[in-house]
CSV table of C-alpha atoms in Angstrom, one decimal:
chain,number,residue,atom,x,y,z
L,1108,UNK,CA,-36.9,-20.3,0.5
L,1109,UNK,CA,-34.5,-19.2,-2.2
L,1110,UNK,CA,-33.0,-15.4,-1.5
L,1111,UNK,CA,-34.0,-13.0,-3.9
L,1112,UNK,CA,-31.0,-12.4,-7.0
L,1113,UNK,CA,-30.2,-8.1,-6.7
L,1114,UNK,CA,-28.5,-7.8,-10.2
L,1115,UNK,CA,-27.6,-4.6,-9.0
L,1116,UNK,CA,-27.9,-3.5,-5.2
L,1117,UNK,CA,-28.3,-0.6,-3.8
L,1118,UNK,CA,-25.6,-0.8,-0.7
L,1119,UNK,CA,-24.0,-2.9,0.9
L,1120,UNK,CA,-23.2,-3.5,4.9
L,1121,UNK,CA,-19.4,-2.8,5.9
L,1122,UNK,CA,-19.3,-4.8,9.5
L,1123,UNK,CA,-16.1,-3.3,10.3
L,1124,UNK,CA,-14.6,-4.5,13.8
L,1125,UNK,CA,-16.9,-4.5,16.4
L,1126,UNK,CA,-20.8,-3.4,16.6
L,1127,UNK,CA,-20.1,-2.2,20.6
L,1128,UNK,CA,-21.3,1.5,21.1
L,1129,UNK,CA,-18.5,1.4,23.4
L,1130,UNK,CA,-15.9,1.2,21.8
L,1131,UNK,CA,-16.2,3.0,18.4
L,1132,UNK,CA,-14.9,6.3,20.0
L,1133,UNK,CA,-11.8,4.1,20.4
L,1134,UNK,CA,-11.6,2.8,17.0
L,1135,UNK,CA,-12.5,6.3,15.7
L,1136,UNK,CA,-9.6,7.6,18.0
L,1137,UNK,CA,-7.1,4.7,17.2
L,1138,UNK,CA,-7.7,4.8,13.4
L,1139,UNK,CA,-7.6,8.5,12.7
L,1140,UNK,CA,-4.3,8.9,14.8
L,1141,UNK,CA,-3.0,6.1,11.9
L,1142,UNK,CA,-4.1,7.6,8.9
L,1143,UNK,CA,-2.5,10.9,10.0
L,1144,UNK,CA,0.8,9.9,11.0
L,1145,UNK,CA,0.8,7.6,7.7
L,1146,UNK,CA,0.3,10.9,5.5
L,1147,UNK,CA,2.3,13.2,7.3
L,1148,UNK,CA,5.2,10.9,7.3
L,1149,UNK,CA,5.0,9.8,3.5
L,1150,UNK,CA,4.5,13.6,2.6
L,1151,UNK,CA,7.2,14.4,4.9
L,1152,UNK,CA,9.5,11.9,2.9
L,1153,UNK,CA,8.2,13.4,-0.5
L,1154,UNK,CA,9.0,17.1,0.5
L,1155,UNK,CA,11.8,16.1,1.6
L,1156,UNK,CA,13.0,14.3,-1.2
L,1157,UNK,CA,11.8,16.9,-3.6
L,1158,UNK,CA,13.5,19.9,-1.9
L,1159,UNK,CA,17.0,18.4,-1.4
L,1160,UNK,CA,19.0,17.8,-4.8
L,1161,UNK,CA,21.2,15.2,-3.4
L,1162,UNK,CA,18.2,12.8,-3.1
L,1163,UNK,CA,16.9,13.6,-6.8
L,1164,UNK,CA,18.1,10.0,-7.5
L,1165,UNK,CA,17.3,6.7,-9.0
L,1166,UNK,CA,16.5,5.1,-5.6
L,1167,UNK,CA,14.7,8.0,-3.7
L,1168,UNK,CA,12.9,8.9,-7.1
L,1169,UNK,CA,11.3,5.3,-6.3
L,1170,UNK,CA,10.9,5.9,-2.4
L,1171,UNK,CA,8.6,9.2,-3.4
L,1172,UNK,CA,6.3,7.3,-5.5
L,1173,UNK,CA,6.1,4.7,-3.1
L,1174,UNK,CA,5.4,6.9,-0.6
L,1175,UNK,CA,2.6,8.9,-2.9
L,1176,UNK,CA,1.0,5.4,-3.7
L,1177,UNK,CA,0.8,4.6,0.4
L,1178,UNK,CA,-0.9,7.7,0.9
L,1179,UNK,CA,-3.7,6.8,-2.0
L,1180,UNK,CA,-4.0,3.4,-0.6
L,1181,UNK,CA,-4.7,4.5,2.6
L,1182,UNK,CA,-6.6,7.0,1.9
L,1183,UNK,CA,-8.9,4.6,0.1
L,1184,UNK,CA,-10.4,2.8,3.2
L,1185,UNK,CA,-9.3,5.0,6.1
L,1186,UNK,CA,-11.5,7.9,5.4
L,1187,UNK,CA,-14.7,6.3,4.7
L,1188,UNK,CA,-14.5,4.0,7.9
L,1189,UNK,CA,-14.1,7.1,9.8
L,1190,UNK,CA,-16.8,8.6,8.5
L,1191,UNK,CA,-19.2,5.9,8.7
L,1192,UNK,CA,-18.1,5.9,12.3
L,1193,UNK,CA,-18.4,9.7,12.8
L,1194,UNK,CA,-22.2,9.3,11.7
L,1195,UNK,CA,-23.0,6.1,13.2
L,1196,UNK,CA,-23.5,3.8,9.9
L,1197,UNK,CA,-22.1,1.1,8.2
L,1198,UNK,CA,-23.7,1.5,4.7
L,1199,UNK,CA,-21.5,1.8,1.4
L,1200,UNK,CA,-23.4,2.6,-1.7
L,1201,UNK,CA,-23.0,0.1,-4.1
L,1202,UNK,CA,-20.6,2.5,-6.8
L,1203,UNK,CA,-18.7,3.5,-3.9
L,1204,UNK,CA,-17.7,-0.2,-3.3
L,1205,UNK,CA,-17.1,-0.9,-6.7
L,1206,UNK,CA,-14.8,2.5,-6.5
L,1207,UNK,CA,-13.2,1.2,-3.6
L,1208,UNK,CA,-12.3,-2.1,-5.0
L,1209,UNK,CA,-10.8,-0.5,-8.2
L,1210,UNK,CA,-8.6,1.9,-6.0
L,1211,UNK,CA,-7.5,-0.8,-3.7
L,1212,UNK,CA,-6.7,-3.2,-6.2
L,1213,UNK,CA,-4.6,-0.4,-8.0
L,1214,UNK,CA,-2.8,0.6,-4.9
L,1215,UNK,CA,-2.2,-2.6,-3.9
L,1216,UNK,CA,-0.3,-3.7,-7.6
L,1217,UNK,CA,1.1,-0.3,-7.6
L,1218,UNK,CA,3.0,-1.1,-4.0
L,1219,UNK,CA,4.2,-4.8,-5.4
L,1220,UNK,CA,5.3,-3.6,-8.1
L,1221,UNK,CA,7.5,-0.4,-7.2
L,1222,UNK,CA,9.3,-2.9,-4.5
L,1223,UNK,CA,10.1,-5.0,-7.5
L,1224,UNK,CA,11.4,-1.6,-9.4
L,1225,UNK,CA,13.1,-0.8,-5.7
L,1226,UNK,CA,14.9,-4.1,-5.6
L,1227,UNK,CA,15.8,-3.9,-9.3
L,1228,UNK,CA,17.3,-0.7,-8.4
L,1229,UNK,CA,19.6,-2.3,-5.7
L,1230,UNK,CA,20.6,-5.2,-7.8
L,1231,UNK,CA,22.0,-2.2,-10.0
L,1232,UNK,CA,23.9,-0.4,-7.7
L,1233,UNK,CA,25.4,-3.1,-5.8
L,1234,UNK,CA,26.3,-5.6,-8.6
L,1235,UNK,CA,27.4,-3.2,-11.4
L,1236,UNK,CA,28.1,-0.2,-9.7
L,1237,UNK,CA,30.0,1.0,-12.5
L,1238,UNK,CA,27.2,1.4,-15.2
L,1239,UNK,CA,24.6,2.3,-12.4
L,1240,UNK,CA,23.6,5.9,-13.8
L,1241,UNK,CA,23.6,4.9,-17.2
L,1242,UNK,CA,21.3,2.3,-16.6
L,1243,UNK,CA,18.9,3.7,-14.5
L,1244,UNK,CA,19.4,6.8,-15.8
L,1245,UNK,CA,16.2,9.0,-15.7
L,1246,UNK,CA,14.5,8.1,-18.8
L,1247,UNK,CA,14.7,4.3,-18.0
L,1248,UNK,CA,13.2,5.1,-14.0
L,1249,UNK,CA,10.2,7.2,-15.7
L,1250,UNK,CA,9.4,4.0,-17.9
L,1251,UNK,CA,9.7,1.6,-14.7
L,1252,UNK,CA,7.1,3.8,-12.9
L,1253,UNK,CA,4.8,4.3,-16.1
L,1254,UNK,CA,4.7,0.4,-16.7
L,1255,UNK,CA,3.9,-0.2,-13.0
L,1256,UNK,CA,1.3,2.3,-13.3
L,1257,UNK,CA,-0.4,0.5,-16.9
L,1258,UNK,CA,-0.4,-3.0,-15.3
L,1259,UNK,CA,-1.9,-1.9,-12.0
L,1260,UNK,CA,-4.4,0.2,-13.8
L,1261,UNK,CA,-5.3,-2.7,-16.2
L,1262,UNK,CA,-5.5,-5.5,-13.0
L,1263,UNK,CA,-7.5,-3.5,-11.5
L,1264,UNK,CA,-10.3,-2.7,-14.4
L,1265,UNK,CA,-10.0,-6.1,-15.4
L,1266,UNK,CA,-10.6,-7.0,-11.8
L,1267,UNK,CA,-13.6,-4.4,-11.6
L,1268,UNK,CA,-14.9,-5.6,-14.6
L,1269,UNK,CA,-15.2,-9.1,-13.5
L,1270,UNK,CA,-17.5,-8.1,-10.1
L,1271,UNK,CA,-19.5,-5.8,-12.1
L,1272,UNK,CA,-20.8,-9.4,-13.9
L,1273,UNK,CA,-22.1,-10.6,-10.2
L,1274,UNK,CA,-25.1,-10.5,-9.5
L,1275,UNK,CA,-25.9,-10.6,-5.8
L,1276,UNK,CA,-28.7,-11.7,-3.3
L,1277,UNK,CA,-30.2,-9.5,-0.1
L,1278,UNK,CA,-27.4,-11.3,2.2
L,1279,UNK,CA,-25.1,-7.8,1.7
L,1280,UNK,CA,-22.8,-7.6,4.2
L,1281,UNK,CA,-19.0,-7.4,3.9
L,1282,UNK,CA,-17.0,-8.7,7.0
L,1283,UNK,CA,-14.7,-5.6,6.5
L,1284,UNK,CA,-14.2,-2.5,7.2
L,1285,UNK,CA,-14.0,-1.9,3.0
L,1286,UNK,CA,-15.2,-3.4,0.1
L,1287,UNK,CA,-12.8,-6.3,0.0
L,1288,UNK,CA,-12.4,-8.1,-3.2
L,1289,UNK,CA,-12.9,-11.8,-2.1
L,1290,UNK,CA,-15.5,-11.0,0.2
L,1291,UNK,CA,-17.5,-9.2,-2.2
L,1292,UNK,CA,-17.4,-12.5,-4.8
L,1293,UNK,CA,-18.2,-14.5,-2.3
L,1294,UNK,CA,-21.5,-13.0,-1.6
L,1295,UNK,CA,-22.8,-13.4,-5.3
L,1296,UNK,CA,-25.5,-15.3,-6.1
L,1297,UNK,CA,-24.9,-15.6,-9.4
L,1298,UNK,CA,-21.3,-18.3,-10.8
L,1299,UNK,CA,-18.6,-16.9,-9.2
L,1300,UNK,CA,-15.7,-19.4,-11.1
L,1301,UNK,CA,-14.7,-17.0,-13.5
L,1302,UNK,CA,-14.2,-14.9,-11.0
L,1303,UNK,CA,-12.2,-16.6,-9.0
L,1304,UNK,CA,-10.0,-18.2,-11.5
L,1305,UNK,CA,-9.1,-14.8,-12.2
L,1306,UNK,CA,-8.2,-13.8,-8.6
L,1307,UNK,CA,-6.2,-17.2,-8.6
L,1308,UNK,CA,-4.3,-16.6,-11.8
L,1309,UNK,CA,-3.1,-12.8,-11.5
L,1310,UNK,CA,-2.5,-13.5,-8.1
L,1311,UNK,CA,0.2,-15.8,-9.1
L,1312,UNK,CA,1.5,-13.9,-11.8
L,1313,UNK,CA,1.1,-10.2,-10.3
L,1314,UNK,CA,2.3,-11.3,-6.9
L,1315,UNK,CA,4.3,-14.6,-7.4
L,1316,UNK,CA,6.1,-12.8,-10.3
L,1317,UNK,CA,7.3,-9.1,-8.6
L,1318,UNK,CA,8.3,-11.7,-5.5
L,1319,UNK,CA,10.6,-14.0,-7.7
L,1320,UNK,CA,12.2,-10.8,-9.0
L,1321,UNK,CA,12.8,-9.4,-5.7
L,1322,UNK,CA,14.3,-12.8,-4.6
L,1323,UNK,CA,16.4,-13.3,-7.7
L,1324,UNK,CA,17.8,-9.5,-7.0
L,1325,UNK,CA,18.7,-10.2,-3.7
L,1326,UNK,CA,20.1,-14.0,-4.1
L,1327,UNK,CA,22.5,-11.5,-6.8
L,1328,UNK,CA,23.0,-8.9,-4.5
L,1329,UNK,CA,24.0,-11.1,-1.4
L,1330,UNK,CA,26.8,-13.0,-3.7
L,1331,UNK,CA,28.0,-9.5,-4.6
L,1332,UNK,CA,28.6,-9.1,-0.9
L,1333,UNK,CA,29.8,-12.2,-0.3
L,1334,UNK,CA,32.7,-11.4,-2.8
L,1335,UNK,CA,33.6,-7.7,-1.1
L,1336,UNK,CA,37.2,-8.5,0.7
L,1337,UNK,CA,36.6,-5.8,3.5
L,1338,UNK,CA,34.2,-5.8,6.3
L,1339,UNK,CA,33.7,-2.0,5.7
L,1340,UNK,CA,33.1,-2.4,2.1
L,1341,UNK,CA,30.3,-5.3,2.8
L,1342,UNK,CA,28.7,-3.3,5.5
L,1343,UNK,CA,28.3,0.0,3.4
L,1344,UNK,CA,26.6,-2.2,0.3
L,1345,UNK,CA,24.2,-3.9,3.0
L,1346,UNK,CA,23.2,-1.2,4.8
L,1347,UNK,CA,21.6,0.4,1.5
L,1348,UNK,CA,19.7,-3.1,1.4
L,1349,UNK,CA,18.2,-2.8,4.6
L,1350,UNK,CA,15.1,-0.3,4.6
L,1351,UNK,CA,14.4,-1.4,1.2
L,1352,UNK,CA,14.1,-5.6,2.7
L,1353,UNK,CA,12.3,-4.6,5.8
L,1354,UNK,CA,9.5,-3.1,3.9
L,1355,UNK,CA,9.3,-5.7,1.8
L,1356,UNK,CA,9.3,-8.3,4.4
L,1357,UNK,CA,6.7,-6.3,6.3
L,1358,UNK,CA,4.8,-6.0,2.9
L,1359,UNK,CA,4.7,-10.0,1.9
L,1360,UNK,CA,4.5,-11.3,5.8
L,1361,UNK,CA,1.4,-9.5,6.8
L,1362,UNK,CA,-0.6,-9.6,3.2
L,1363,UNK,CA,0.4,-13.7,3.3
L,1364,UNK,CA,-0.6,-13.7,7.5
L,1365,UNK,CA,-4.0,-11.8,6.3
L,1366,UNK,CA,-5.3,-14.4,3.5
L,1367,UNK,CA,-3.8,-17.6,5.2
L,1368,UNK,CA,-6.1,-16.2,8.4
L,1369,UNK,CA,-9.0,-15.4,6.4
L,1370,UNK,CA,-8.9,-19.0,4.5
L,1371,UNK,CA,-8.7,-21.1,8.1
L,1372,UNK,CA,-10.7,-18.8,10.4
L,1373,UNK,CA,-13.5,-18.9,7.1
L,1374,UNK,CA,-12.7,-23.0,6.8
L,1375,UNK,CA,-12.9,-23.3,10.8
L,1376,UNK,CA,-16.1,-21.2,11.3
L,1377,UNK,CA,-17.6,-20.0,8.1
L,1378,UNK,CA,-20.7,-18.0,9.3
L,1379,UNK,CA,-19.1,-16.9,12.8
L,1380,UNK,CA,-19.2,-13.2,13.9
L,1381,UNK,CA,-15.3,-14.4,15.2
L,1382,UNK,CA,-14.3,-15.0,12.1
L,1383,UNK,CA,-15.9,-11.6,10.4
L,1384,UNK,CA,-14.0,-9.2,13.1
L,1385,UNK,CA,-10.6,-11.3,13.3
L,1386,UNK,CA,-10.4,-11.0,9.2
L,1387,UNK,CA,-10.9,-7.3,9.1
L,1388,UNK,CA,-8.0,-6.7,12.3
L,1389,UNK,CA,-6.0,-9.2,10.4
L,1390,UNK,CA,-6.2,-6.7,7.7
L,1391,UNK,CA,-4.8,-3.8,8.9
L,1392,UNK,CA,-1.1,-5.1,8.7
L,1393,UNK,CA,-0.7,-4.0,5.3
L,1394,UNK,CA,-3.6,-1.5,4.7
L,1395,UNK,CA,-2.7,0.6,7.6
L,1396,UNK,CA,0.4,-0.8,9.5
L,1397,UNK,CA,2.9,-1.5,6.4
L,1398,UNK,CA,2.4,2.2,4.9
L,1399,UNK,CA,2.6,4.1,8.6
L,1400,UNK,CA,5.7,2.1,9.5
L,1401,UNK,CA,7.3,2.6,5.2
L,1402,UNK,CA,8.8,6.2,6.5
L,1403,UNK,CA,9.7,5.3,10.4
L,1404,UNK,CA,12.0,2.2,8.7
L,1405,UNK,CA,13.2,4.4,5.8
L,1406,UNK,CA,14.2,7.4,7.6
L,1407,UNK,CA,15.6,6.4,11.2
L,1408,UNK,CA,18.9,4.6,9.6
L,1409,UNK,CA,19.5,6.6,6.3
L,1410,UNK,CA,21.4,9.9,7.1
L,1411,UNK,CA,20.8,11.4,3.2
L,1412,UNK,CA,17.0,11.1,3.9
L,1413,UNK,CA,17.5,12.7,7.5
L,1414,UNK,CA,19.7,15.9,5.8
L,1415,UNK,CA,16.9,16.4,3.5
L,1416,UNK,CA,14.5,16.5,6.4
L,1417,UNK,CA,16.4,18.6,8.3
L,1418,UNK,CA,17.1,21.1,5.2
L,1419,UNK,CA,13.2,20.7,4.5
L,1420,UNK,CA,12.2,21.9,8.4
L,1421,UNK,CA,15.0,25.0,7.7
L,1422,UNK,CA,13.0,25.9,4.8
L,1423,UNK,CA,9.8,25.8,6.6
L,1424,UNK,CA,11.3,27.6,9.6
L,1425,UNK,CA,12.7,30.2,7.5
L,1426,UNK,CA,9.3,30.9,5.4
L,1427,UNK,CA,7.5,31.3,8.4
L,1428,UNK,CA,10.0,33.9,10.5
L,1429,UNK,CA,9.8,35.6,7.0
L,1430,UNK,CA,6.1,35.3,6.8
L,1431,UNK,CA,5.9,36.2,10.9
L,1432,UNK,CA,8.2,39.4,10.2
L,1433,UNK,CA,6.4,41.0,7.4
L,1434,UNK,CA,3.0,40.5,9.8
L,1435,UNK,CA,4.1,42.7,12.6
L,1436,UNK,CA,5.8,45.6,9.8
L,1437,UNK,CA,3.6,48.7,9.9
């Protein structure tokens, strides 16, 4: 019997990670430690960043809107998961899933992109040192982030426009713990090609672009090191390479690991519960993992961003003895 076409469905059915009873205090427990320690330590870099003038520049005025975009994109899946556990359901109305998707989708650019801008940024300061404030002088930084913003923002209405066409049948459930973009197309009933030609070709030119860029920045930077005579001198232009690589190795390895998982555990077992859970674990690396770790790999080898910290907790400490002392006046 054919299924039933649902032009426009009421809900769909977010499996999550496991169905056990058992375990969802765990989950509930595990995942709400996450989301926590990724906010507190992005707004702890912000704050930071914003309180101490020696970081108001180029490269930490990047870092802060990296770290505000982490926050959003977390904060996209995390608290709806949570909840859904909380009340013992896994339903997502169908315009919060649509919502979702949007967010994600913008997010997600938002990260690629800024990493680009990050590794641009570099490129700048290492191989023409020189003109390195008048180029990314403050003006030029503010366009960077505007234009990251209008192409994420466009991907991802373009991207919402497209599943908004689908129309889908009574089999509604999304192997996820959020309304994942892929997984939503492929439960439509209705011609998904155009759909996925247009996952296929912004994929290569939103993601395949921003990583050439990154690549060609660094292949740059590294022969700028190469030609530093002192050991010293090609240390000290490294080292402010290194947070900025590790998060973008962290970034590219685990959202590559995720979709080359999903396509053979999907190829290997198409319609196995197996396949489902391992997809949505493999998809915490760089929903959850890769923005919790962004301030822990930034802030444990840079000694400007641990000053700023430490003048931030001053500030704090001092407002509150002040705040503390005017309590117990009469």
């Amino acid at each position: 019997m054919a299924q039933r076409n649902l032009t426009r469905p009421s809900e769909f059915l977010l499996l999550g990670f496991s169905e056990e009873p058992e375990l969802q205090p765990l989950i509930f427990g595990l995942f709400l430690s996450m989301y926590l320690i990724t906010v507190f330590g992005n707004l702890l870099i912000i704050l930071a960043i914003s309180s101490d003038s020696h970081l108001h520049t180029p490269m930490y005025f990047f870092l802060s809107n990296l770290s505000f975009v982490d926050i959003c994109f977390t904060s996209t899946t995390i608290p709806k998961m949570l909840w859904n556990i909380y009340i013992q359901s896994q339903v997502i109305t169908y315009e919060a899933c649509i919502i979702q998707v949007y967010f994600l989708m913008l997010f997600a650019g938002l990260d690629d992109f800024l990493l680009t801008v990050m590794a641009y940024d570099r490129f700048v300061a290492i191989c023409h040192p020189l003109y390195y404030m008048v180029i990314m002088n403050p003006k030029v930084c503010r366009i960077l982030v505007l234009v990251s913003w209008a192409i994420s923002v466009l991907h991802s209405l373009l991207q919402t426009l497209m599943v908004l066409r689908l129309s889908f049948c009574e089999e509604l459930e999304i192997p996820h713990y959020f309304c994942e973009l892929n997984q939503m197309v492929q439960l439509a009933c209705s011609d998904s090609f155009p759909n996925d030609l247009v996952i296929y070709i912004t994929a290569v030119l939103l993601a395949g672009g921003p990583l050439t860029g990154i690549f060609y920045s660094y292949t740059k930077i590294a022969s700028s090191i190469h030609r530093i005579s002192s050991a010293q001198g090609k240390y000290k232009a490294f080292s402010t390479c290194v947070s900025h690589l590790s998060v973008v190795s962290l970034f590219y390895c685990t959202s590559l690991g995720v979709y080359v998982s999903s396509a053979v555990t999907h190829s290997s077992n198409p319609a196995g519960t197996h396949s489902l859970h391992s997809s949505a674990t493999a998809s915490v690396m760089y929903t959850v993992l890769t923005p919790m770790l962004n301030p822990f790999i930034y802030s444990l080898r840079n000694k400007d961003l641990k000053r700023g910290l430490k003048i931030l907790f001053e500030e704090v400490a001092l407002k509150c003895h002040f705040a503390f002392g005017l309590q117990k006046c009469p």
